[in-house]
Coordinates of C-alpha atoms and ligand atoms in Angstrom, one line a residue:
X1 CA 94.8 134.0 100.7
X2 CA 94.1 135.1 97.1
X3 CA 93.0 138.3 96.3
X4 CA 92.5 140.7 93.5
X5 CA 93.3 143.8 93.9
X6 CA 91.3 147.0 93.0
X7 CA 91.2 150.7 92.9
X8 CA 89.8 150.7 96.2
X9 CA 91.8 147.8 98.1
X10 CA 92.0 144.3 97.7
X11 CA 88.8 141.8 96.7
X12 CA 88.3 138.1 98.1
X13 CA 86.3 135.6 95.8
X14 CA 83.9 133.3 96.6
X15 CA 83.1 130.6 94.5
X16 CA 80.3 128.1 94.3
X17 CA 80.4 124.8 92.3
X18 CA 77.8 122.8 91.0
X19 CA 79.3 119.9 89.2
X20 CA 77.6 117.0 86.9
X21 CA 79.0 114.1 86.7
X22 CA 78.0 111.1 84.6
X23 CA 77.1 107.6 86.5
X24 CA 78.6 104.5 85.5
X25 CA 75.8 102.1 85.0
X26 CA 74.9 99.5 82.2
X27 CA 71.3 101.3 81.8
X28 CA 69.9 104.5 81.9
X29 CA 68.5 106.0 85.0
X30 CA 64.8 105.3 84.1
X31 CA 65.2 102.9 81.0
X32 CA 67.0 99.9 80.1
X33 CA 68.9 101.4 77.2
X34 CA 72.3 100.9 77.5
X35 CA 74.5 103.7 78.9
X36 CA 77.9 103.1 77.6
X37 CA 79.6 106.3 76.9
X38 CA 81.1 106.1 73.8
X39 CA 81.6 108.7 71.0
X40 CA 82.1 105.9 68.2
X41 CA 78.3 105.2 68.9
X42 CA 76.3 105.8 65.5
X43 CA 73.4 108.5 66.8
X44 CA 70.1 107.0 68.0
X45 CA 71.4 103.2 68.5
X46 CA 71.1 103.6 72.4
X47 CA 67.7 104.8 72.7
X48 CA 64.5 103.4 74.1
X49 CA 61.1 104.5 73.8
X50 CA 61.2 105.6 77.6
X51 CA 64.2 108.0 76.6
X52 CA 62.1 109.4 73.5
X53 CA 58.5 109.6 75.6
X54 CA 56.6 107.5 73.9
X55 CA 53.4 107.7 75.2
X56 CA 52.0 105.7 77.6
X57 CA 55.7 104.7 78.7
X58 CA 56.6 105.1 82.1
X59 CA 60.3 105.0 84.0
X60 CA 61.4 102.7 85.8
X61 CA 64.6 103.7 88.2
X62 CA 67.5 101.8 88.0
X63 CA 68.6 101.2 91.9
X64 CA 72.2 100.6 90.4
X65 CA 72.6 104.2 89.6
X66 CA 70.8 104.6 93.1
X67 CA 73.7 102.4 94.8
X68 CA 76.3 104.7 92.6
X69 CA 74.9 107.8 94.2
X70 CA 74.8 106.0 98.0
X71 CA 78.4 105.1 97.2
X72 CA 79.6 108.6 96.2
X73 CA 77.9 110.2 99.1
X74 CA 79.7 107.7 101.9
X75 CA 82.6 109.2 99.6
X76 CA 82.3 112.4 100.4
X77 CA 81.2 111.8 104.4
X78 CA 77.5 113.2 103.3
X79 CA 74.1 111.9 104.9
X80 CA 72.0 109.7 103.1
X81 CA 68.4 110.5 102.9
X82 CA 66.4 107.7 103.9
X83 CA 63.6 109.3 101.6
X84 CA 63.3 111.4 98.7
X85 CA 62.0 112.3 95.5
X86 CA 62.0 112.6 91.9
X87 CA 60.0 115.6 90.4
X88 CA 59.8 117.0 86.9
X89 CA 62.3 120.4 86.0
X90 CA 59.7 121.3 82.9
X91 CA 62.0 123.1 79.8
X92 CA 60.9 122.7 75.9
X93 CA 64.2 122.0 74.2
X94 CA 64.6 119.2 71.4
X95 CA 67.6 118.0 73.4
X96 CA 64.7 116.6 75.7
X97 CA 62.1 114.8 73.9
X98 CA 59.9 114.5 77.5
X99 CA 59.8 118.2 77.6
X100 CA 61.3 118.0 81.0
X101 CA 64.0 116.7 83.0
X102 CA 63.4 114.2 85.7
X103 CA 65.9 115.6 88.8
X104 CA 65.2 115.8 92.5
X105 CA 64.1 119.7 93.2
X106 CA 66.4 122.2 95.1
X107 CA 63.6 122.4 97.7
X108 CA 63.9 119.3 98.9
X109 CA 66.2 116.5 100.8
X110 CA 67.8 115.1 97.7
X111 CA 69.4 111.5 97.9
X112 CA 72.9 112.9 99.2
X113 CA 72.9 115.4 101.9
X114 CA 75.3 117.7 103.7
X115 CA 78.9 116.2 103.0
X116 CA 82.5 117.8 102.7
X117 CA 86.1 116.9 100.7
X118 CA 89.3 117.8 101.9
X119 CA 91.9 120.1 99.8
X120 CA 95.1 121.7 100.4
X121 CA 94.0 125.1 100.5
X122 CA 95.9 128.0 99.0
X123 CA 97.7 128.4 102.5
X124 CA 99.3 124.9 102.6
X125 CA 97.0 123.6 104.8
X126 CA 94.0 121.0 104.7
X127 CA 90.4 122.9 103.9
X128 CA 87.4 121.2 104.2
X129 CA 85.1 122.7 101.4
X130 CA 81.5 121.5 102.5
X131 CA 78.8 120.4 100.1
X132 CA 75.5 121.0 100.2
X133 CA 74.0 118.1 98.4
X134 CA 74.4 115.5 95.5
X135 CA 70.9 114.8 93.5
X136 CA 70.4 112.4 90.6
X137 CA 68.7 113.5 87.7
X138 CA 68.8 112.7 83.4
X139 CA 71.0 114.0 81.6
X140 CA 70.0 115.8 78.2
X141 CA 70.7 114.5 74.4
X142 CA 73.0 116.5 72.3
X143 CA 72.4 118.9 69.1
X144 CA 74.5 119.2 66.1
X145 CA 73.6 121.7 64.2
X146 CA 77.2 121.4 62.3
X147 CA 76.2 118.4 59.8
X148 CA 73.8 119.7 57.6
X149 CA 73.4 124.2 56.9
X150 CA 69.6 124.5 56.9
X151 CA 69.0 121.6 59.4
X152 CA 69.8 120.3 63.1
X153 CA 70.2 116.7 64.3
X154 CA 69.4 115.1 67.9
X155 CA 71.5 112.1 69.1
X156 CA 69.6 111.1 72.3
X157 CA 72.1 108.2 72.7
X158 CA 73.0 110.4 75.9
X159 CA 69.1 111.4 76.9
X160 CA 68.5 110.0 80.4
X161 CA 71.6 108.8 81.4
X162 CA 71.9 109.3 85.1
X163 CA 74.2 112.1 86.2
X164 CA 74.9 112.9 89.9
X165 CA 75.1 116.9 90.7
X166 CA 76.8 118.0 93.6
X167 CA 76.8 121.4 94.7
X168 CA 79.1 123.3 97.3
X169 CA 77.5 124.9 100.2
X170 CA 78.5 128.3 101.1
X171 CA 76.9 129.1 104.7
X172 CA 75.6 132.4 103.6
X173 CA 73.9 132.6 107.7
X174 CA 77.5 132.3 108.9
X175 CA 79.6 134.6 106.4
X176 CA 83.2 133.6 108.7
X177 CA 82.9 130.1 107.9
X178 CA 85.7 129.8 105.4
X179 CA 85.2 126.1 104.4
X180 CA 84.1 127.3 100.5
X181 CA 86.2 127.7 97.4
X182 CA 88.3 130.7 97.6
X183 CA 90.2 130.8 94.6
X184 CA 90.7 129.6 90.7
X185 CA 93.4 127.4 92.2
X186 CA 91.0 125.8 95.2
X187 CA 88.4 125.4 92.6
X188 CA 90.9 123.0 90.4
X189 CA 92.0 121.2 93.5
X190 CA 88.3 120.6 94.6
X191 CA 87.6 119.4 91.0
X192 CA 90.2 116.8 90.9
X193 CA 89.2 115.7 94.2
X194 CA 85.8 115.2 93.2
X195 CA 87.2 113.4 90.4
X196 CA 89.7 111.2 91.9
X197 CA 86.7 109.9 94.6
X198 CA 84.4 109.3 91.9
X199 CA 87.0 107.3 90.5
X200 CA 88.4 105.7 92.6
X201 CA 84.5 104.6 93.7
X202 CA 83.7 103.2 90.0
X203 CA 81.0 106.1 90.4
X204 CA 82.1 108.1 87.0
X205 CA 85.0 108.2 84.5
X206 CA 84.8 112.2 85.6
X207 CA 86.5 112.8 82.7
X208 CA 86.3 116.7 81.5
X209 CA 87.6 116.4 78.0
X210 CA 84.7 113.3 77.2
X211 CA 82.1 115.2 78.9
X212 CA 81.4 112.7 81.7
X213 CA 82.1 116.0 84.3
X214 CA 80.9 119.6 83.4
X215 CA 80.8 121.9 86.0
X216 CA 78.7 125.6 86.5
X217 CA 80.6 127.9 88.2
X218 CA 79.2 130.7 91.1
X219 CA 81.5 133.5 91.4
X220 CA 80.9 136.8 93.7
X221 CA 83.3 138.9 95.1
X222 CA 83.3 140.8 98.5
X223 CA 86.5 143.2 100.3
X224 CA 88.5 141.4 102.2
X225 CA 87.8 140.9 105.6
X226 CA 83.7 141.7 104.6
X227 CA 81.4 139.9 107.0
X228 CA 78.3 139.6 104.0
X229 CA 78.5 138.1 100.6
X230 CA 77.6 140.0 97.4
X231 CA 75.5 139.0 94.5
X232 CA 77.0 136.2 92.3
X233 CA 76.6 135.5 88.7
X234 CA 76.9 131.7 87.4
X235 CA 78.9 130.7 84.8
X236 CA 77.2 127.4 82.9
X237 CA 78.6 124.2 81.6
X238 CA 82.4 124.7 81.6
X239 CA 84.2 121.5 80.9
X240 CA 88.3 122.7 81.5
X241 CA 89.9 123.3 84.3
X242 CA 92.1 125.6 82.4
X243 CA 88.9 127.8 81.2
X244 CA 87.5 127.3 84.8
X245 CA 90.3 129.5 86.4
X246 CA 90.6 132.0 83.3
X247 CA 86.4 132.2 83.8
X248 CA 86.6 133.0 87.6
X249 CA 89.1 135.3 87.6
X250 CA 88.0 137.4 84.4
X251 CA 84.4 137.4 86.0
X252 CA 85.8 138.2 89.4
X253 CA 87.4 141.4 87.7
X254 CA 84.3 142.8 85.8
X255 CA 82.5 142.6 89.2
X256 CA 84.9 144.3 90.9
X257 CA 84.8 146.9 88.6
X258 CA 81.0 147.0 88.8
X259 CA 80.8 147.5 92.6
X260 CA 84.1 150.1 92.8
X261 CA 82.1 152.0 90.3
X262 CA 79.2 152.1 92.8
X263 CA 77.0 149.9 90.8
X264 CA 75.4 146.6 91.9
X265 CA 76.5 143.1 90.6
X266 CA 72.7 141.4 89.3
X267 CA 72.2 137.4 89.6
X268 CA 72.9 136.2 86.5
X269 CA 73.5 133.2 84.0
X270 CA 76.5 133.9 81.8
X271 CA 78.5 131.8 79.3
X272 CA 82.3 131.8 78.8
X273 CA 84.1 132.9 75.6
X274 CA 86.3 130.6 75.2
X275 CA 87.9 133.1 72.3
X276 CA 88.5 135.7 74.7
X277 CA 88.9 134.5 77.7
X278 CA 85.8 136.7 78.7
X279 CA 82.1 135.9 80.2
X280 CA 78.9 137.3 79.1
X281 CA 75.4 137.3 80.2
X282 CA 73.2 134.5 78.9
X283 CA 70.4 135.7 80.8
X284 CA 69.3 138.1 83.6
X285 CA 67.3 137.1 86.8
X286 CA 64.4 139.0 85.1
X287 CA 64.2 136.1 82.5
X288 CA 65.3 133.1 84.7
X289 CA 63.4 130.1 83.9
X290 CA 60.6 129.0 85.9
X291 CA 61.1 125.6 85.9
X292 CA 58.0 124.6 87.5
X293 CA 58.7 121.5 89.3
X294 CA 56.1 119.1 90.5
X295 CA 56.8 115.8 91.8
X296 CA 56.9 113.0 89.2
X297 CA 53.4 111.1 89.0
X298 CA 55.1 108.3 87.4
X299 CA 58.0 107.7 90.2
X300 CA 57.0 106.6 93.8
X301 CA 59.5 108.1 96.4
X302 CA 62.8 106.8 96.8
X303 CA 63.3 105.4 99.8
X304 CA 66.5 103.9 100.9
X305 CA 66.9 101.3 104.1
X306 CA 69.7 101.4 106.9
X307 CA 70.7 97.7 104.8
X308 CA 71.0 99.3 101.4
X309 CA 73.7 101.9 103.1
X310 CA 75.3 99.1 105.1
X311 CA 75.7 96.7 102.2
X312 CA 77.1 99.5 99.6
X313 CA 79.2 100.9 103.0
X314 CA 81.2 97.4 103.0
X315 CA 82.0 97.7 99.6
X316 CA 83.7 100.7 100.0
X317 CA 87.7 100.2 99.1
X318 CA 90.2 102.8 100.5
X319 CA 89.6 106.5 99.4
X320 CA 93.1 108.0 97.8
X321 CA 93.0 110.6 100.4
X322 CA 93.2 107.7 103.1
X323 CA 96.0 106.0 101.0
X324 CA 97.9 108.7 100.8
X325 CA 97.7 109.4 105.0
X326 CA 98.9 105.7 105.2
X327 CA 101.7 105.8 103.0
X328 CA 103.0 108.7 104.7
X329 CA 102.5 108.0 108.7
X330 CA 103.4 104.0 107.9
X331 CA 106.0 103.9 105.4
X332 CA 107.6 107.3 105.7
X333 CA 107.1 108.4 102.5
X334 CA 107.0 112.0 101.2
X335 CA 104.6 113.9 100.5
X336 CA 105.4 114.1 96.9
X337 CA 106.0 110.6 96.3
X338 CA 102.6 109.1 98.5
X339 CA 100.7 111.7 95.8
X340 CA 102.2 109.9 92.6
X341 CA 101.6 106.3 93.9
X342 CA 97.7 107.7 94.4
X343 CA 97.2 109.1 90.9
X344 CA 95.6 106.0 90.5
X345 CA 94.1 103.2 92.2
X346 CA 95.9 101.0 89.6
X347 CA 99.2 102.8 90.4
X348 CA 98.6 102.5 94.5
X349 CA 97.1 99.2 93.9
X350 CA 101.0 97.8 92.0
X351 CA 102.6 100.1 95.1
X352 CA 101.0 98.3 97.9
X353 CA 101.6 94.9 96.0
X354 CA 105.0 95.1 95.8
X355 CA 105.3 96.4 99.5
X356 CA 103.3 93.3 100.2
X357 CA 103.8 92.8 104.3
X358 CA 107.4 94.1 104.1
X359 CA 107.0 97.8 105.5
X360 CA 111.0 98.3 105.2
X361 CA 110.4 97.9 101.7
X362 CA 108.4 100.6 101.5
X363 CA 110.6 103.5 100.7
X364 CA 113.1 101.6 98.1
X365 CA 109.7 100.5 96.2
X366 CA 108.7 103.9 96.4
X367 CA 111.9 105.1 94.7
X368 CA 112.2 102.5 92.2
X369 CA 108.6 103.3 90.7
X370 CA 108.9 106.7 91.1
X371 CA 112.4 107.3 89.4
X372 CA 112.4 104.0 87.4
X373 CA 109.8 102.7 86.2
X374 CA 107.7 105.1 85.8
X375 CA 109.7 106.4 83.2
X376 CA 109.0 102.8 81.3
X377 CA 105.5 102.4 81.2
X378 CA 105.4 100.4 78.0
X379 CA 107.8 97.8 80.6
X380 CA 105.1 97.3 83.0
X381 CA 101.2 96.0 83.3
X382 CA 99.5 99.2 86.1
X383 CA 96.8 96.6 86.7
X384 CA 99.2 93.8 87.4
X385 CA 97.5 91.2 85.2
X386 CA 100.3 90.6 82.9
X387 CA 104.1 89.1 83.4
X388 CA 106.8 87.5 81.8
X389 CA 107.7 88.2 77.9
X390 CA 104.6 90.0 76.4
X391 CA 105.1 91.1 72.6
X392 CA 108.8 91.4 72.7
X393 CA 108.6 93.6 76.3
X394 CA 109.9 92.4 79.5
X395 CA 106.7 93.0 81.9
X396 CA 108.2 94.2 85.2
X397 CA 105.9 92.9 88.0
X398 CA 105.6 94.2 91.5
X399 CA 107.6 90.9 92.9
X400 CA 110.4 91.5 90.4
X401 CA 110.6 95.2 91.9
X402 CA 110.2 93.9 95.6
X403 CA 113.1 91.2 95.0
X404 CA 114.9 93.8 93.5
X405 CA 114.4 96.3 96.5
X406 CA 115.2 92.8 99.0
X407 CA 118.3 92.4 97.2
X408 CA 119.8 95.8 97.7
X409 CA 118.9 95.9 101.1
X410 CA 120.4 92.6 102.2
X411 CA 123.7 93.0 100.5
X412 CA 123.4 90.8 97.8
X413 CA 123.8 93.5 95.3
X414 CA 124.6 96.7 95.0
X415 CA 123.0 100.2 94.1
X416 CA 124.8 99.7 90.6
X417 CA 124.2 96.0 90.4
X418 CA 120.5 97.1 91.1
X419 CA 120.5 99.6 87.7
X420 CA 122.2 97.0 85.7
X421 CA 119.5 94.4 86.1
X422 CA 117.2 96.5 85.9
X423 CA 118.2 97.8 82.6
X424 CA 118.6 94.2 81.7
X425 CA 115.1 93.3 82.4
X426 CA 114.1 96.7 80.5
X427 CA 116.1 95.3 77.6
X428 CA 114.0 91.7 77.5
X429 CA 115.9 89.7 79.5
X430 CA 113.8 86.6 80.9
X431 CA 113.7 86.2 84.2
X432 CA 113.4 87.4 88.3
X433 CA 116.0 89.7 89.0
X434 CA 117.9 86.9 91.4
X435 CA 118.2 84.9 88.4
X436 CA 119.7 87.5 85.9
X437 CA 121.9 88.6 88.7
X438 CA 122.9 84.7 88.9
X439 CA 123.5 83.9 85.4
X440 CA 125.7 87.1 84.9
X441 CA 127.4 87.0 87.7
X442 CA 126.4 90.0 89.7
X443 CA 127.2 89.2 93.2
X444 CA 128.0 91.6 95.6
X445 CA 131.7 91.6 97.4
X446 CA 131.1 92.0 100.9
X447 CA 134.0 89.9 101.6
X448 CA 135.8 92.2 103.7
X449 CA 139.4 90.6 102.8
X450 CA 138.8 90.1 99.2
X451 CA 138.2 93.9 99.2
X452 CA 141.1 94.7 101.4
X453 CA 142.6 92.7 98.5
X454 CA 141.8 95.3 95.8
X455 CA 142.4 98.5 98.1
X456 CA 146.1 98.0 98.7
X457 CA 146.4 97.5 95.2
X458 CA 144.8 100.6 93.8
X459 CA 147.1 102.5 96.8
X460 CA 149.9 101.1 95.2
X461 CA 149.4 101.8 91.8
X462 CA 148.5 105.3 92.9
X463 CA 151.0 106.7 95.0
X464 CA 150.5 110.4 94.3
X465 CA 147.1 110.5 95.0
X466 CA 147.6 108.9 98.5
X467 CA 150.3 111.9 99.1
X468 CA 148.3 114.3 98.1
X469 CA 145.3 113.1 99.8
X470 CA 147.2 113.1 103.3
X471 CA 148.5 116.5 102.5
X472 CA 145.2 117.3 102.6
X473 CA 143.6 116.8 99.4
X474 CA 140.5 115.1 101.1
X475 CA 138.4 115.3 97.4
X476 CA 140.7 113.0 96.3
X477 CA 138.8 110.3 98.6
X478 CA 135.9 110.1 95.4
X479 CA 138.9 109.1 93.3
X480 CA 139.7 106.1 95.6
X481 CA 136.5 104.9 95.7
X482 CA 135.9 104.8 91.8
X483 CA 139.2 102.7 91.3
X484 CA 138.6 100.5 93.6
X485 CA 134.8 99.8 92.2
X486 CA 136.3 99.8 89.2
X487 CA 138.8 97.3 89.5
X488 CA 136.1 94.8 91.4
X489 CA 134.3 95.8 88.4
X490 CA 131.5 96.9 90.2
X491 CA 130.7 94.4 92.5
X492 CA 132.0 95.5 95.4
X493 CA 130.1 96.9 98.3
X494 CA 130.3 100.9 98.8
X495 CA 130.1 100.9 102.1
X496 CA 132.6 98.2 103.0
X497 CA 134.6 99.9 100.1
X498 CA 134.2 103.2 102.1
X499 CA 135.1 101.9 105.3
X500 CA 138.3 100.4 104.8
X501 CA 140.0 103.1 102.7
X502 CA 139.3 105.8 105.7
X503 CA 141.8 103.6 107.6
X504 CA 144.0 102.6 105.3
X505 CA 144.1 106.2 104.1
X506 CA 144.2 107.3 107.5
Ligands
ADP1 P1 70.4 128.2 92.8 O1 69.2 128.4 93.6 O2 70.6 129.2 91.7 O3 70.5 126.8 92.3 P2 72.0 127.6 95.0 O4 71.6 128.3 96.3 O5 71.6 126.2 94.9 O6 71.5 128.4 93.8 O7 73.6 127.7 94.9 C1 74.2 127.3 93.8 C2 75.7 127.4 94.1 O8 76.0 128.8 94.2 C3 76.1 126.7 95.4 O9 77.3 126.0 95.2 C4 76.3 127.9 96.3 O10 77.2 127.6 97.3 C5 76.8 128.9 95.4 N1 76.5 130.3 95.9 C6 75.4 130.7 96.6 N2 75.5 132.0 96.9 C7 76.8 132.4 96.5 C8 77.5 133.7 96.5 N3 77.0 134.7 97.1 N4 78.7 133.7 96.0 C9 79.2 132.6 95.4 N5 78.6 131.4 95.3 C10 77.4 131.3 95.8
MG2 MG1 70.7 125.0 93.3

């Protein structure tokens, strides 16, 4: 469990997230402007008069982004509402042309209900963090005021794209019920896990750094073992999961201090210093916006049908939690190596291609990518559209790694035999891995006499070692082994090798 400790004992934090992320959609939420993130944009070419309120225009919701949101809720195991609503969050900002945003209101069933994700949890074990609700709503344009020094610009390319907010549910009724964010570390892991189903789900990029995911953070503290929560302050917009840990523990401390020196912690908004490392108070609960929400006159409610679910619900591939689960009670794999081959779906995706039907393949498939080619990503295509010779580069597909894996564990060639071709196919040779092991030759000897053959002469040749070695000297045995391989210049077969020396050797 983490804590903090203080002057007057240790300190549990509780964190609430509310995190935005940006749907992938052609259009806009509530305009047919296109969508497309893109930074290379020139300002104001992805805008239409809907985004800008022109008057007399009205939205018009786009039920892609509406499918999006169905998909990421089946995602995260929420209810769907069958019926909900779009109402006006009124703030005058010039990031906002409309002079309000159009989102679905706190008060209400928003189109993604109660749901969970599943972490480790700072203990080692799986934590189910519950979440409250996901809601669509627009997102905002941005502000430079860097361009010009006595003027600002607006880019509304942005203004009314759809973002999906989901928000973590702390049971505050039920102050024992642990399944909430407990510490900088479980607030990463929650993050990525967002991320990851949202990706995996075509629902968002999630990507921190381009600003398709932002996320305001809830932090209060309470003693540990406290059966209440305290006051919490929220942290706005923080877009690094780097600054997201420094933020919660920094805030964390300065309300620890607050209560041990018998003061009170007051609901705040605060920003993060991303200088410092330290948070400050944006605004007090006395001055917290009244947002005045009212339900859009120009939007009729959405309603969603049982078919709408059931349509998007077939659609739904795997989730990389469920991939992992079956790499690991199917194929045996390690922990470790079923969470690189779900990174991404691409990556899982080239893993469960090459595996194809063959579950004894599983692990040497595993191995290969993990320790091989991973390390050569120029020398494969992750969405396995590409083969053969592509500008100058050998593309490795997953049936050249699965007949490479086949031939190892029939025999036909061995673990060094394997790396050679390998590295031959790494260094542009045409071809399946049978066929380069054809045309240079790299069978495996298996023929037990032929490598009976080479033993008794590197006994021969060596007969101080084999003194030695029955004198007890059993390191020596390594020493045996290399000649021999190296006199059947590599081809023989270890374990055959291996076999007959302990009785000739005695
Ligand atoms: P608001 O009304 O300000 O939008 P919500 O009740 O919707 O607040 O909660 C916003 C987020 O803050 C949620 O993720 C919620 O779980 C979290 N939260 C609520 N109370 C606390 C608390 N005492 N400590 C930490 N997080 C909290
Ligand atoms: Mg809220």
């Amino acid at each position: 469990m983490f804590t903090i400790k203080g002057k007057s004992g240790d300190w549990e934090v509780v964190i609430g997230l509310e995190t935005h992320i940006e749907v992938l959609s052609n259009s806009k939420i509530f305009s047919g402007a296109s969508a497309d993130y893109n930074p290379t944009v020139s300002p104001n070419t992805q805008v239409s008069m809907v985004d800008v309120a022109m008057p007399g225009m009205l939205p018009v919701l786009n039920e892609y982004c509406v499918d999006q949101a169905i998909k990421f809720g089946l995602g995260i195991n929420a209810e769907i509402s069958r019926v909900s609503r779009f109402a006006r969050k009124q703030y005058f900002y010039p990031d906002l042309p409309q002079g309000y945003q159009i989102s679905q209101p706190a008060e209400e069933p928003p189109v993604v209900g109660r749901g969970w994700v599943e972490i480790i949890g700072d203990d080692g074990n799986p934590k189910k963090i519950l979440i409250e609700r996901a809601h669509l709503e627009q997102d905002a344009g941005k502000l430079k005021h860097d361009v010009h020094p006595t003027k600002s610009f607006a880019d509304y390319n942005r203004t009314g794209v759809a973002l999906l907010e989901i928000v973590t549910f702390l049971d505050v009724k039920n102050p024992e019920n642990n399944s909430y964010i407990s510490s900088p570390d479980e607030a990463e892991k929650y993050l990525r896990q967002i991320r990851e189903i949202a990706r995996a789900l075509g629902v968002s990029h999630a990507n921190m750094e381009e600003g398709s995911m932002r996320a305001d953070v809830n932090v209060s503290v309470r003693p540990v073992g406290a059966k209440y929560f305290n006051e919490r302050c929220e942290i706005k917009n923080m877009v690094s999961f780097k600054f997201i840990k420094n933020a919660i523990e920094y805030e964390a401390k300065r309300q620890i201090e607050i209560l041990e020196n018998g003061g009170t912690v007051e609901r705040c908004t605060m920003r993060y210093n991303q200088g410092d490392g330290t948070t400050s108070v944006m605004r007090s609960k006395e001055d917290a916006l009244d947002y005045r929400y009212f339900p859009d006159p120009d939007l009729l409610p959405l309603v969603i049908s049982d078919e709408q679910i059931e349509r998007i619900r077939k659609t739904m591939p795997e989730l990389p939690a469920a991939t992992r689960a079956r790499y690991i009670e199917k194929f045996g794999l390690a922990e470790y190596d079923a969470a690189r081959l779900t990174e991404t779906v691409d990556i899982s995706h080239w893993f469960d291609a090459a595996v194809g039907t063959k579950t004894e393949r599983a692990k040497g498939v595993a191995n290969w990518m993990i320790s091989e080619l991973f390390a050569h990503p120029e020398n494969y295509d992750i969405t396995n559209e590409k083969s053969g010779i592509v500008d100058g580069m050998r593309i490795i597909t997953p049936s050249d790694l699965a007949e490479l894996v086949d031939m190892v564990a029939s025999n036909e060639i061995n673990g060094k035999q394997a790396k050679d071709i390998f590295i031959k196919m790494l260094d542009g040779e045409d071809g399946a891995p049978r066929a380069i092991a054809d045309k240079f030759g790299m069978k495996q000897i298996t023929d037990t006499g032929a490598i009976e053959k080479i033993i008794d002469e590197v006994i021969a040749k060596n007969g101080l070692q084999v003194e030695q070695y029955k004198s007890g000297k059993v390191g020596l045995f390594g020493f045996f082994v290399g000649n021999v391989m190296k006199a059947s210049a590599g081809k023989a077969n270890p374990a055959v090798v291996n076999e007959i020396l302990k009785k000739k050797l005695g």
